[in-house]
């Protein structure tokens, strides 16, 4: 079967750095997405990785290792507004998106 | 100006009833989707339309029927509602069909359906 694993919940301090990991086992790979979802709101796109390496976008970076079936989302200079769920999703060989259950990130002052 | 809008935002109804959720996007995208997000927060694709044509039809009870009158609209009708249908239903759109480009999704705000 196809599987995306992420930690259920993480806690971090305002101003700090946090890394949210995602491991996947899918039938094929055609890209990996990270989305942010605030409670009661729609998911919004953060990043897309299709090649190995680090993609940086402001305070957020996303890393991919296809050989390890692994990605992480790195959030720097954490702000209270970063409290949200972070969803990892992989496009499989049929270009279907397989979603993880998300990691709830709690930021404390 | 809302990019992907869906109505209603909240829906509370009795088992056995029929209900509809409407979705509209003003992004000029060719592809639209319906997703279901259950209590465990998994997002599951239900349907996808590209230019009014059904391209993804996952294993969903046939009580669920999508309808796309034009490429900017994708509605979801649910017959004979059951308790297990309670979830948040998200409409989404993307510029390209699955497999082309990044396929970044733009989501509506969700419609929270509660079946009593």
XYZ file of C-alpha atoms in Angstrom:
225
model
C 0.000 0.000 0.000
C 0.906 3.633 -0.198
C 1.892 5.424 2.967
C 2.948 8.869 4.110
C 4.273 9.206 7.665
C 4.579 12.421 9.617
C 4.715 13.090 13.350
C 1.254 13.831 14.712
C 2.221 16.853 16.756
C 5.266 19.002 17.496
C 5.869 21.909 19.843
C 8.413 24.681 19.343
C 9.239 28.090 20.774
C 8.696 31.423 19.077
C 11.891 32.543 17.336
C 13.314 29.032 17.173
C 13.757 26.584 14.276
C 11.711 23.429 13.752
C 12.052 20.553 11.294
C 9.012 18.500 10.309
C 9.839 15.157 8.738
C 7.907 13.181 6.166
C 8.681 9.670 4.956
C 6.825 8.041 2.127
C 6.330 4.684 0.468
C 4.440 5.137 -2.760
C 4.096 3.416 -6.107
C 6.374 5.750 -8.009
C 7.254 9.364 -7.354
C 6.475 12.485 -9.332
C 6.932 15.217 -6.772
C 6.308 16.106 -3.148
C 4.270 18.974 -1.758
C 4.048 20.709 1.582
C 0.848 22.537 2.490
C -0.014 24.597 5.541
C -3.474 24.345 7.079
C -4.622 26.618 9.899
C -7.394 25.229 12.070
C -10.745 25.502 10.325
C -9.205 26.827 7.135
C -8.174 25.551 3.716
C -4.736 24.082 3.025
C -2.404 26.520 1.279
C 0.597 25.626 -0.847
C 4.065 26.020 0.671
C 6.538 24.135 -1.496
C 7.098 21.571 -4.215
C 10.149 19.316 -4.599
C 10.749 16.969 -7.479
C 14.555 16.789 -7.457
C 16.820 15.980 -4.531
C 18.053 18.872 -2.476
C 16.929 21.910 -0.596
C 14.432 24.500 -1.839
C 14.448 27.723 0.153
C 11.613 30.201 0.247
C 11.980 32.889 2.880
C 11.673 31.419 6.366
C 10.571 28.066 4.973
C 12.773 25.454 3.299
C 11.927 21.990 2.024
C 14.343 19.139 1.472
C 13.935 15.967 -0.551
C 15.873 12.705 -0.766
C 14.188 10.407 -3.282
C 16.522 7.485 -2.552
C 15.520 7.601 1.119
C 11.848 8.370 0.525
C 12.267 11.331 2.840
C 11.502 15.011 3.009
C 11.524 17.671 5.671
C 10.085 21.125 6.045
C 12.284 23.558 7.945
C 10.718 26.609 9.537
C 13.040 29.325 10.829
C 12.401 32.320 13.104
C 9.128 30.821 14.204
C 6.198 33.147 14.679
C 2.958 32.519 16.549
C 1.094 32.582 13.235
C 3.057 29.486 12.155
C 0.891 27.432 14.519
C -0.917 25.194 12.038
C -0.962 21.707 10.576
C 1.625 20.930 7.908
C 0.586 18.385 5.300
C 3.003 16.337 3.213
C 1.665 14.969 -0.079
C 3.351 12.837 -2.750
C 2.404 12.505 -6.395
C 2.621 8.810 -7.292
C 3.315 7.122 -10.636
C -0.268 7.849 -11.750
C 0.168 11.496 -10.743
C -2.344 10.998 -7.937
C -1.707 12.903 -4.723
C -1.267 10.765 -1.628
C -1.642 12.824 1.548
C -0.207 12.428 5.007
C -2.403 13.129 8.036
C -0.438 16.275 8.783
C 1.716 17.454 11.659
C 0.123 19.852 14.110
C 2.727 22.450 15.063
C 2.196 24.330 18.314
C 4.258 27.483 18.851
C 4.768 28.663 22.424
C 5.884 32.153 23.399
C -11.657 38.488 -4.291
C -12.056 34.843 -3.306
C -10.274 32.498 -5.703
C -12.096 29.257 -4.863
C -15.398 29.681 -3.077
C -17.733 27.007 -1.857
C -21.135 27.142 -0.221
C -22.448 26.443 2.277
C -19.628 26.625 4.806
C -21.620 24.673 7.376
C -24.309 22.089 6.788
C -26.182 20.211 9.506
C -28.760 17.697 8.352
C -30.531 14.484 9.210
C -29.663 11.016 7.979
C -31.398 10.138 4.755
C -31.582 13.695 3.447
C -30.107 14.907 0.160
C -27.786 17.910 0.081
C -25.601 19.823 -2.352
C -22.387 21.788 -2.029
C -21.450 24.314 -4.678
C -17.987 25.401 -5.763
C -16.776 28.133 -8.053
C -13.274 29.252 -9.014
C -12.332 32.526 -10.675
C -8.692 31.599 -11.368
C -9.289 30.447 -14.924
C -8.070 26.963 -13.996
C -8.907 23.943 -16.121
C -9.083 21.336 -13.371
C -11.269 21.124 -10.287
C -11.452 18.594 -7.464
C -13.509 17.444 -4.532
C -11.660 16.233 -1.450
C -12.986 14.788 1.788
C -11.119 15.467 5.033
C -12.186 13.153 7.817
C -11.748 13.495 11.562
C -8.223 12.090 11.306
C -7.362 14.936 8.942
C -6.534 12.757 5.945
C -7.380 14.435 2.662
C -8.890 11.963 0.220
C -9.562 12.728 -3.410
C -13.107 12.000 -4.491
C -13.469 13.438 -7.972
C -11.600 15.539 -10.474
C -12.851 17.309 -13.570
C -10.814 18.794 -16.377
C -12.715 21.189 -18.622
C -16.050 19.742 -17.471
C -14.946 16.139 -18.064
C -14.596 13.635 -15.248
C -10.996 12.424 -15.048
C -10.721 11.031 -11.526
C -13.484 9.056 -9.903
C -12.202 7.364 -6.778
C -14.000 4.612 -4.947
C -16.816 6.698 -3.598
C -20.407 5.533 -2.969
C -22.628 6.354 -5.902
C -24.709 8.451 -3.515
C -22.122 11.119 -4.317
C -22.582 12.709 -7.720
C -20.441 15.567 -9.013
C -21.612 17.915 -11.695
C -19.580 20.453 -13.663
C -21.769 22.805 -15.712
C -18.668 24.676 -16.899
C -14.969 24.629 -16.071
C -15.379 27.275 -13.368
C -17.965 25.314 -11.382
C -17.981 21.921 -9.740
C -20.893 20.955 -7.521
C -21.311 17.916 -5.301
C -24.667 16.334 -4.626
C -25.064 13.720 -1.911
C -28.122 11.482 -1.687
C -29.374 9.572 1.336
C -26.847 11.020 3.740
C -25.277 8.676 6.295
C -23.537 9.357 9.595
C -20.164 8.436 8.045
C -20.528 11.234 5.520
C -19.827 13.762 8.267
C -16.573 15.452 7.290
C -15.176 18.614 5.794
C -15.457 18.686 2.016
C -12.907 20.792 0.176
C -13.172 21.986 -3.370
C -9.881 22.750 -5.110
C -8.599 23.801 -8.505
C -5.315 23.631 -10.389
C -4.049 25.310 -13.511
C -3.065 22.067 -15.189
C -4.450 18.595 -15.289
C -2.782 16.041 -13.052
C 0.649 15.222 -14.427
C 1.326 18.570 -15.981
C 3.353 21.218 -14.217
C 3.522 21.218 -10.457
C -0.216 20.773 -10.121
C -0.357 23.195 -7.192
C -3.819 23.082 -5.675
C -5.880 26.080 -4.610
C -8.452 25.101 -2.015
C -11.782 26.561 -1.054
C -12.515 27.203 2.621
C -14.267 23.893 3.076
C -17.837 22.843 3.810
C -18.312 21.165 7.173
C -21.059 18.585 6.867
C -22.604 17.138 10.014
C -25.092 14.312 9.642
C -27.249 13.652 12.707
